[in-house]
XYZ file of C-alpha atoms in Angstrom:
363
model
C 41.241 -38.595 -38.560
C 39.113 -37.136 -41.465
C 36.261 -39.049 -39.927
C 36.662 -37.370 -36.713
C 37.108 -34.110 -37.728
C 34.299 -34.184 -39.563
C 32.116 -35.260 -36.725
C 33.382 -32.622 -34.554
C 33.079 -29.670 -37.007
C 29.186 -31.181 -37.537
C 28.489 -31.391 -33.680
C 30.285 -27.585 -33.151
C 27.518 -26.289 -36.357
C 24.473 -27.917 -34.557
C 25.558 -26.203 -31.212
C 25.753 -22.754 -32.566
C 22.738 -23.485 -34.799
C 20.688 -24.379 -31.616
C 21.888 -21.364 -29.953
C 23.691 -24.258 -27.563
C 27.044 -22.999 -27.726
C 28.582 -24.073 -24.147
C 30.333 -21.102 -22.206
C 31.342 -23.020 -18.686
C 32.933 -20.855 -16.471
C 35.172 -21.407 -13.026
C 33.970 -19.112 -10.492
C 36.377 -17.338 -8.244
C 35.444 -19.554 -5.548
C 35.898 -22.782 -7.613
C 31.759 -23.025 -8.423
C 31.524 -23.926 -12.616
C 28.636 -22.370 -14.048
C 27.309 -22.731 -17.254
C 27.812 -18.469 -17.935
C 30.538 -16.619 -16.365
C 27.645 -13.908 -15.461
C 26.318 -16.423 -12.974
C 29.360 -16.006 -10.832
C 28.206 -12.947 -9.620
C 25.474 -14.491 -7.931
C 27.337 -16.362 -5.511
C 27.998 -13.413 -2.852
C 24.109 -12.420 -3.240
C 23.004 -16.036 -2.127
C 25.386 -16.097 0.558
C 24.195 -12.862 2.205
C 20.579 -14.058 1.708
C 21.017 -16.977 3.612
C 23.236 -15.655 6.098
C 21.850 -12.104 6.652
C 17.776 -12.665 5.311
C 16.959 -16.078 5.657
C 18.748 -16.602 9.007
C 21.372 -18.858 7.903
C 18.915 -20.579 5.712
C 15.419 -21.357 7.786
C 12.197 -21.778 6.048
C 10.656 -18.755 7.772
C 8.619 -15.454 7.468
C 11.515 -13.984 5.086
C 10.940 -16.906 3.195
C 7.104 -16.657 2.632
C 7.349 -12.924 2.064
C 10.206 -12.620 -0.482
C 8.369 -15.894 -2.281
C 5.241 -13.229 -2.250
C 7.058 -10.396 -3.552
C 8.431 -12.438 -6.267
C 4.211 -12.741 -7.472
C 3.110 -8.954 -6.173
C 5.850 -7.700 -8.529
C 5.171 -10.337 -11.755
C 1.373 -10.031 -12.130
C 1.952 -6.270 -12.321
C 1.312 -6.502 -15.912
C -1.422 -5.878 -18.269
C -1.655 -5.973 -21.487
C -5.250 -4.720 -21.513
C -4.534 -1.651 -20.123
C -1.481 -1.149 -21.922
C -3.341 -1.222 -24.784
C -5.297 1.935 -23.488
C -1.743 3.729 -23.505
C -2.084 4.520 -19.773
C 0.846 2.046 -18.514
C 3.000 0.106 -20.380
C 5.495 -2.664 -19.441
C 5.316 -4.012 -16.596
C 6.140 -7.543 -15.106
C 8.922 -9.082 -13.366
C 10.724 -5.468 -13.589
C 11.839 -4.659 -9.969
C 8.830 -1.711 -9.804
C 7.466 -2.795 -6.757
C 10.526 -1.658 -4.509
C 11.568 0.461 -7.183
C 8.525 2.584 -7.047
C 7.582 1.200 -3.543
C 5.834 4.612 -2.848
C 3.607 3.947 -5.054
C 2.687 0.557 -5.435
C 3.015 -0.185 -1.533
C 0.135 1.547 -1.087
C -2.212 -0.527 -3.218
C -4.708 -2.382 -1.374
C -3.591 -5.841 -2.751
C 0.225 -4.662 -1.619
C -0.302 -4.100 1.942
C 2.423 -5.532 3.939
C 4.637 -6.172 1.416
C 6.858 -2.562 2.481
C 8.177 -4.737 5.233
C 10.045 -7.104 3.235
C 10.894 -4.626 0.449
C 12.716 -2.855 3.495
C 14.616 -5.562 4.582
C 15.854 -6.382 1.248
C 16.737 -2.906 -0.308
C 19.844 -2.868 1.686
C 20.792 -6.349 0.325
C 20.424 -4.824 -3.191
C 22.281 -1.971 -2.599
C 25.417 -4.073 -2.221
C 25.392 -6.272 -4.972
C 25.854 -5.437 -8.714
C 22.178 -6.455 -9.812
C 19.343 -5.443 -10.677
C 15.862 -5.073 -8.374
C 14.073 -7.249 -10.440
C 16.441 -9.917 -10.800
C 17.278 -9.683 -6.945
C 13.675 -9.907 -6.256
C 13.120 -13.182 -8.085
C 16.348 -14.631 -7.286
C 15.674 -14.197 -3.199
C 12.161 -15.641 -3.906
C 13.751 -18.746 -5.593
C 16.926 -19.196 -2.406
C 14.186 -18.646 -0.079
C 12.065 -21.476 -1.194
C 15.359 -23.776 -1.453
C 15.522 -23.685 2.469
C 11.890 -25.489 2.865
C 11.698 -29.432 2.992
C 9.784 -30.664 0.157
C 10.039 -27.630 -2.210
C 11.198 -27.566 -5.584
C 14.837 -26.606 -7.094
C 13.198 -23.271 -8.906
C 14.683 -21.841 -11.866
C 16.605 -18.566 -11.574
C 17.507 -16.365 -14.942
C 19.358 -12.951 -14.846
C 19.101 -10.473 -17.130
C 16.278 -8.408 -16.587
C 16.069 -4.703 -17.129
C 14.376 -2.646 -14.073
C 11.547 -0.972 -14.467
C 11.253 2.610 -15.651
C 7.662 3.144 -14.319
C 5.390 1.634 -11.862
C 2.723 -1.469 -12.440
C -0.906 -0.472 -13.011
C -3.026 -0.632 -10.197
C -5.614 -3.428 -9.608
C -2.915 -6.272 -11.656
C -2.538 -8.229 -8.354
C -5.735 -10.565 -7.129
C -7.212 -9.996 -3.623
C -8.714 -12.964 -1.651
C -11.926 -11.485 -1.792
C -11.936 -11.547 -5.968
C -14.381 -14.554 -7.691
C -12.559 -17.313 -9.351
C -13.982 -15.507 -12.577
C -11.855 -12.260 -12.116
C -9.065 -14.192 -10.715
C -8.616 -16.519 -13.704
C -9.333 -13.719 -15.810
C -6.649 -11.446 -14.483
C -3.770 -14.814 -14.707
C -5.438 -14.776 -18.511
C -5.053 -10.818 -19.315
C -1.122 -11.309 -17.508
C 0.197 -14.018 -19.601
C -1.949 -13.570 -22.276
C 1.574 -12.454 -24.372
C 3.117 -15.981 -23.368
C 0.424 -17.751 -24.553
C -1.590 -17.147 -21.952
C -2.585 -19.601 -18.418
C -4.729 -22.320 -17.641
C -6.605 -22.720 -14.186
C -4.582 -25.815 -13.496
C -1.803 -23.556 -13.684
C -3.379 -21.311 -11.393
C -4.247 -23.826 -8.820
C -0.206 -24.726 -9.515
C 0.764 -21.248 -8.700
C -1.104 -20.997 -5.438
C 1.552 -23.852 -4.088
C 3.195 -20.929 -2.785
C 0.495 -20.863 0.037
C 1.973 -23.915 1.855
C 4.664 -22.015 3.202
C 2.790 -18.133 3.390
C 0.788 -16.802 6.407
C -1.008 -13.991 6.172
C -0.401 -10.493 8.246
C -2.812 -8.396 6.954
C -6.051 -10.123 5.715
C -7.043 -10.160 9.101
C -5.200 -7.986 11.547
C -6.362 -9.432 14.748
C -4.486 -12.409 13.853
C -1.235 -11.369 12.315
C 1.215 -13.930 11.460
C -1.571 -16.431 10.771
C -0.256 -19.593 8.274
C -2.484 -21.272 5.495
C -1.902 -24.465 6.804
C -0.642 -26.525 9.864
C 2.839 -26.827 8.266
C 3.867 -23.699 7.216
C 7.638 -24.651 7.352
C 7.342 -27.507 4.857
C 6.717 -27.279 1.256
C 4.092 -30.133 0.915
C 0.691 -30.794 0.231
C -0.885 -29.961 3.449
C -2.439 -26.831 1.905
C -4.394 -28.355 -0.492
C -5.869 -31.010 2.195
C -7.370 -28.296 4.594
C -8.755 -25.669 2.155
C -11.032 -28.736 1.653
C -12.119 -29.115 4.934
C -15.810 -27.275 6.068
C -15.248 -24.051 6.812
C -17.270 -20.742 7.540
C -17.491 -18.122 5.100
C -17.113 -15.091 6.453
C -19.932 -11.772 5.085
C -16.645 -10.447 3.036
C -17.009 -7.272 4.913
C -14.579 -5.617 7.727
C -11.646 -6.590 9.595
C -12.008 -10.517 7.879
C -12.974 -9.266 4.513
C -11.630 -12.113 1.951
C -11.295 -14.840 4.856
C -13.010 -18.017 5.451
C -13.027 -19.255 8.926
C -10.943 -22.348 9.113
C -11.929 -25.343 11.744
C -8.354 -25.677 12.924
C -7.541 -22.745 15.203
C -4.726 -20.495 14.492
C -5.515 -21.017 10.595
C -6.576 -18.512 8.233
C -8.099 -19.649 4.753
C -8.719 -17.289 2.216
C -11.900 -16.941 0.802
C -10.504 -17.087 -2.781
C -8.397 -20.752 -1.793
C -11.723 -21.606 -0.271
C -13.380 -21.049 -3.786
C -10.973 -22.108 -6.171
C -10.762 -25.656 -4.372
C -14.254 -26.483 -4.868
C -15.300 -24.400 -8.496
C -15.824 -26.816 -11.053
C -12.759 -25.418 -13.095
C -10.375 -26.006 -11.062
C -11.787 -28.209 -8.004
C -10.184 -31.924 -9.413
C -6.937 -30.044 -10.038
C -6.743 -29.120 -6.457
C -7.906 -32.241 -5.333
C -4.689 -33.990 -7.563
C -2.389 -32.482 -5.549
C -3.261 -34.309 -2.351
C -0.417 -36.429 -1.123
C 1.112 -35.892 -4.404
C 3.903 -34.462 -3.907
C 6.235 -35.182 -7.067
C 3.061 -33.250 -8.699
C 3.076 -30.203 -6.349
C 7.128 -29.934 -6.561
C 6.871 -30.399 -10.699
C 4.140 -28.111 -11.496
C 4.903 -25.290 -8.853
C 8.482 -25.247 -10.629
C 6.961 -25.002 -14.000
C 4.062 -22.174 -13.171
C 7.247 -20.419 -11.292
C 9.178 -20.428 -13.932
C 6.734 -18.624 -16.525
C 5.506 -15.884 -13.794
C 9.335 -15.196 -13.107
C 10.197 -13.814 -16.682
C 6.806 -11.762 -17.508
C 7.499 -9.093 -19.295
C 10.605 -10.616 -20.830
C 11.630 -13.084 -23.022
C 13.675 -15.909 -21.422
C 15.480 -16.710 -24.585
C 17.538 -13.190 -23.947
C 17.797 -14.072 -20.478
C 20.927 -15.889 -18.784
C 19.995 -19.204 -16.940
C 22.058 -19.302 -13.357
C 19.297 -22.237 -12.138
C 22.068 -24.479 -11.179
C 23.104 -22.330 -8.878
C 19.831 -22.608 -6.488
C 20.957 -25.117 -3.572
C 18.993 -28.441 -3.470
C 16.205 -28.120 -1.191
C 16.090 -30.632 1.745
C 14.006 -33.918 1.091
C 10.014 -33.750 2.044
C 9.745 -33.910 6.340
C 6.294 -34.920 6.043
C 3.587 -37.466 4.793
C 0.160 -36.599 3.521
C -2.681 -36.765 6.944
C -5.789 -35.103 8.197
C -4.758 -33.188 11.373
C -5.971 -34.216 14.376
C -9.659 -33.986 15.154
C -10.944 -33.760 11.479
C -12.189 -36.918 9.934
C -13.009 -37.829 6.331
C -16.503 -36.844 6.901
C -15.110 -33.118 7.392
C -13.887 -33.160 3.844
C -16.189 -31.092 1.261
C -15.539 -33.266 -1.518
C -15.658 -30.591 -4.432
C -14.124 -32.935 -7.264
C -17.139 -34.955 -9.333
C -15.171 -37.512 -10.913
C -12.370 -38.513 -8.332
C -12.917 -39.572 -4.774
C -11.062 -37.503 -2.378
C -8.105 -39.654 -0.873
C -7.943 -41.660 2.269
C -5.535 -40.116 4.532
C -4.378 -41.247 8.057
C -5.051 -38.991 10.372
C -2.810 -37.133 13.581
C -3.750 -38.642 16.847
C -4.305 -36.262 19.755
C -6.480 -33.457 20.414
C -8.143 -31.182 17.886
C -5.040 -29.476 16.049
C -3.916 -25.948 17.140
C -1.511 -23.948 14.404
C 1.043 -21.681 15.957
C 1.527 -18.384 14.349
C 5.081 -17.671 12.176
C-alpha cells in the first residue's frame, strides 16, 4: 500500500512539473475534451460546417478560409517592428478587425469576400476573431479528402492595430524575396526553412485564384481542387509559358492544362535549386504531404503568440476523409512534358490518365 501511494505521488509530481496536469472535461453534448475551454468551440464548429462550408464540402469557402489564415498570420515583421512603426502582428485577426485598411493592401485583393462571410458567424459566438480565422481554416480543410487533421489552438488576443503592408508574398515576387519574407516573419520562433515554405504551399492543392487574372475567376491551381492531394506538385512541373509580368496576368504562368492557372512564384519555387528537390519529393507522397503541411500550418497559426500559453483543442477537428486519388499525369501529358528541376533525383514514373487533353473546370 505504501509503495502504491508513493507511486501515485511521484506520477502526480511529474505531471505538475512538466505542466501536463490533465484537466479533462465533459461538454454539455457529451463530448470529452482535454480542457473545458474547448467546449465553447463545439457550436462554432457546427455553425461553420452548416452555414459556411455547405454541410461539409471542400469548396470555395474552404480554400478562401485557408487563404485567410495565411494572410492574417504572415502579417508580422520583426524587421518592421524594430523601426517603431508597427508592432505585434501575426495570427491576431487584424485582417478582419481592420479590414477597411488591410483589404486595400494589393496582396490581400479578394479576401474581403470571405471576411464578409465570416463576420456574422464571429458575432454569434464568444470567440476572438484571431481564434476564429485559424479555426475556420482548420475545420474547412477537414472536409477535403486526403487532408491532414490540423491543429487548433485558442486563447489568442485580438489585434489592436493593423498589420503592416507588404508582408504578404505576391505571385510575381522572386524566390529570394519570398524566402526572405518567411525568414523575417518566423525569425522570433527560430526562422523558417525553404522546405517549410514548400510544405505550406501544399495549401494550393485546394486553391484557386479570382484576382490574379480577373478574366478567368475561380481558376484552380491543379486539376483536382476538391482533393488534398499531390497533383499540385506534379502539375506545376509541367512545362508552361511565363507571361511578361505586366497587365492583367501579372504573376501568372500559362499552364498547358486548359482551365488551370499556375502562379509565377509557384513555378519558380518548383525550379529553384533551393526548393526544387523538396518540391519534387511531394510527388505521389501523400503521407509526407499530410505531415509536412500539418507541421507548417501549426507554426503559422500561432505566429505572434507563445504556443505554450494557448489551449490545444485539436481533438475537436474532424478526421478528414481518406485520400480519393492516385498521383498521375493528366490526360494528354507525358513524362517528356515534365521540366526536371531536381538535379539529384529523377522525377517519379507516374501513370497517365486516358482520354483527351485535360480541361479543368472553375471552382
